[in-house]
Amino acid sequence: MRLAIEEAAKAEGKNEVPIGAVIVLNRKVIAAAHNLRETTQNACAHAELLAIEKACETIGSWRLEDTELYVTLEPCPMCSGAILLSRIKRVVYGAKDAKAGCAGTLMNLLQDGRFNHKSEVASGVLEEECGKLLSSFFRSLRERKKQQKTIARGSGTIPTN
């Protein structure tokens, strides 16, 4: 999880939502990624999806059986679907996602018996540290937007964002 947190910090350095993911096979990291939605303007550029893509390239298969995914934030529905379809054995996540979490918070797609694959789930690993990364990022973002509005009002211009 520490490596996933390092990936999240890379995302934050690019003004991306600080989410990082790492995929491990036989105790060896085979892929690491962080969010790139803003950079790429691609709604699918979530850390988990980018890590899954790299892991598939690394092992030469779309089947990531026997792998573990470490991610700083609970996977959303899209990422949970990719996790199931790629057959990831175990998912370990840090912070819960009250708005989109599909590994136990809003629902648990990863362990739904109606699918042909289930992933083991471990939640709350370094939860406080993962959560602080996110809350600090969004607090800073709100402050920046507030400052932009104040500056815009003072100059008589209307902000574009």
XYZ file of C-alpha atoms in Angstrom:
161
model
C 0.000 0.000 0.000
C 2.938 2.324 0.583
C 3.790 2.071 -3.135
C 0.183 2.902 -4.041
C 0.427 5.965 -1.796
C 3.617 6.973 -3.635
C 1.714 6.681 -6.914
C -1.089 8.827 -5.460
C 1.477 11.491 -4.565
C 2.634 11.491 -8.210
C -0.952 12.147 -9.284
C -1.264 15.019 -6.821
C 1.929 16.520 -8.246
C 0.122 16.694 -11.599
C -3.039 18.241 -10.064
C -4.798 14.924 -10.471
C -6.996 13.397 -7.769
C -4.389 11.563 -5.666
C -5.238 7.931 -6.232
C -2.588 5.300 -6.817
C -2.676 1.603 -7.635
C -0.144 -1.222 -7.635
C -0.553 -4.806 -8.867
C 1.526 -7.570 -7.331
C 2.156 -11.130 -8.526
C 4.140 -13.562 -6.382
C 5.198 -10.709 -4.068
C 6.631 -8.764 -7.027
C 5.220 -5.470 -8.356
C 4.207 -5.962 -11.977
C 2.397 -2.647 -12.483
C 1.957 0.725 -10.838
C -0.148 3.693 -11.931
C -1.938 6.805 -10.775
C -4.938 8.799 -11.904
C -4.516 10.672 -15.189
C -8.078 11.787 -15.976
C -7.301 15.511 -15.997
C -4.002 15.106 -17.841
C -5.490 12.927 -20.578
C -9.069 14.244 -20.412
C -10.094 10.589 -20.495
C -12.828 9.449 -18.091
C -11.322 5.955 -18.094
C -7.835 7.001 -16.929
C -8.361 5.758 -13.367
C -5.341 4.414 -11.493
C -6.774 0.887 -11.336
C -7.506 0.682 -15.064
C -4.082 1.998 -15.990
C -2.435 -0.492 -13.612
C -4.514 -3.354 -15.025
C -3.464 -2.410 -18.560
C 0.222 -2.343 -17.552
C -0.061 -5.655 -15.676
C -1.641 -7.340 -18.710
C 1.201 -6.069 -20.889
C 3.775 -7.249 -18.331
C 2.523 -10.820 -18.110
C 1.190 -11.065 -21.673
C -2.344 -12.016 -20.700
C -5.649 -10.370 -19.853
C -6.082 -12.897 -17.040
C -4.520 -11.495 -13.888
C -5.268 -14.548 -11.781
C -3.238 -14.805 -8.578
C -2.554 -11.055 -8.550
C -3.309 -8.552 -5.828
C -4.348 -4.960 -6.441
C -3.470 -2.312 -3.852
C -5.319 0.964 -4.318
C -5.595 4.038 -2.121
C -9.349 4.545 -2.686
C -12.143 1.995 -2.895
C -12.781 1.064 -6.541
C -15.700 2.647 -8.401
C -18.183 0.609 -10.510
C -16.066 0.919 -13.666
C -12.867 -0.187 -11.951
C -14.660 -2.949 -10.050
C -15.928 -4.298 -13.370
C -12.414 -4.290 -14.824
C -11.091 -6.008 -11.697
C -13.648 -8.791 -12.082
C -13.115 -9.165 -15.813
C -9.346 -9.363 -15.423
C -9.741 -12.008 -12.677
C -7.713 -10.185 -10.000
C -7.646 -12.464 -6.969
C -7.483 -9.921 -4.151
C -8.145 -6.196 -3.764
C -6.707 -4.205 -0.878
C -7.839 -0.614 -0.521
C -7.269 2.261 1.861
C -10.036 4.867 2.067
C -13.722 4.177 1.543
C -15.551 6.055 -1.200
C -18.972 7.158 0.022
C -19.955 8.451 -3.432
C -18.837 5.644 -5.743
C -17.382 2.772 -3.704
C -18.300 -0.635 -5.120
C -16.136 -2.859 -2.924
C -18.322 -2.687 0.155
C -19.566 0.865 0.675
C -22.431 1.482 -1.777
C -22.430 -2.117 -2.949
C -19.925 -4.923 -3.323
C -19.553 -5.841 -6.968
C -16.283 -7.628 -6.247
C -17.959 -10.329 -4.181
C -21.337 -10.576 -5.892
C -22.041 -14.258 -6.516
C -23.924 -13.521 -9.728
C -20.626 -12.865 -11.529
C -18.363 -15.674 -12.721
C -15.460 -14.325 -10.641
C -15.144 -12.921 -7.135
C -12.211 -11.075 -5.625
C -11.181 -11.170 -2.010
C -11.443 -7.708 -0.463
C -9.466 -6.146 2.383
C -10.453 -2.592 3.291
C -9.124 0.126 5.542
C -5.415 -0.567 4.997
C -3.592 2.676 5.873
C -7.056 4.214 5.634
C -6.228 7.374 7.558
C -3.159 8.138 5.445
C -5.021 7.453 2.193
C -7.989 9.540 3.327
C -5.786 12.481 4.334
C -4.244 12.580 0.859
C -7.687 12.979 -0.659
C -9.174 15.387 1.885
C -6.072 17.613 1.751
C -6.176 17.663 -2.060
C -9.862 18.633 -2.205
C -9.476 21.244 0.557
C -6.648 22.845 -1.405
C -8.657 22.695 -4.625
C -11.629 24.443 -2.971
C -9.325 27.151 -1.583
C -7.764 27.748 -5.002
C -11.203 28.076 -6.617
C -12.325 30.454 -3.884
C -9.233 32.624 -4.443
C -9.835 32.649 -8.197
C -13.405 33.892 -7.645
C -12.202 36.607 -5.281
C -9.553 37.768 -7.755
C -12.060 37.688 -10.612
C -14.571 39.784 -8.653
C -11.882 42.341 -7.846
C -10.804 42.658 -11.475
C -14.325 42.791 -12.846
C -13.883 39.625 -14.907
C -15.890 36.436 -14.615
C -13.916 33.221 -13.975
C -14.178 30.512 -16.635
C -14.197 27.621 -14.121
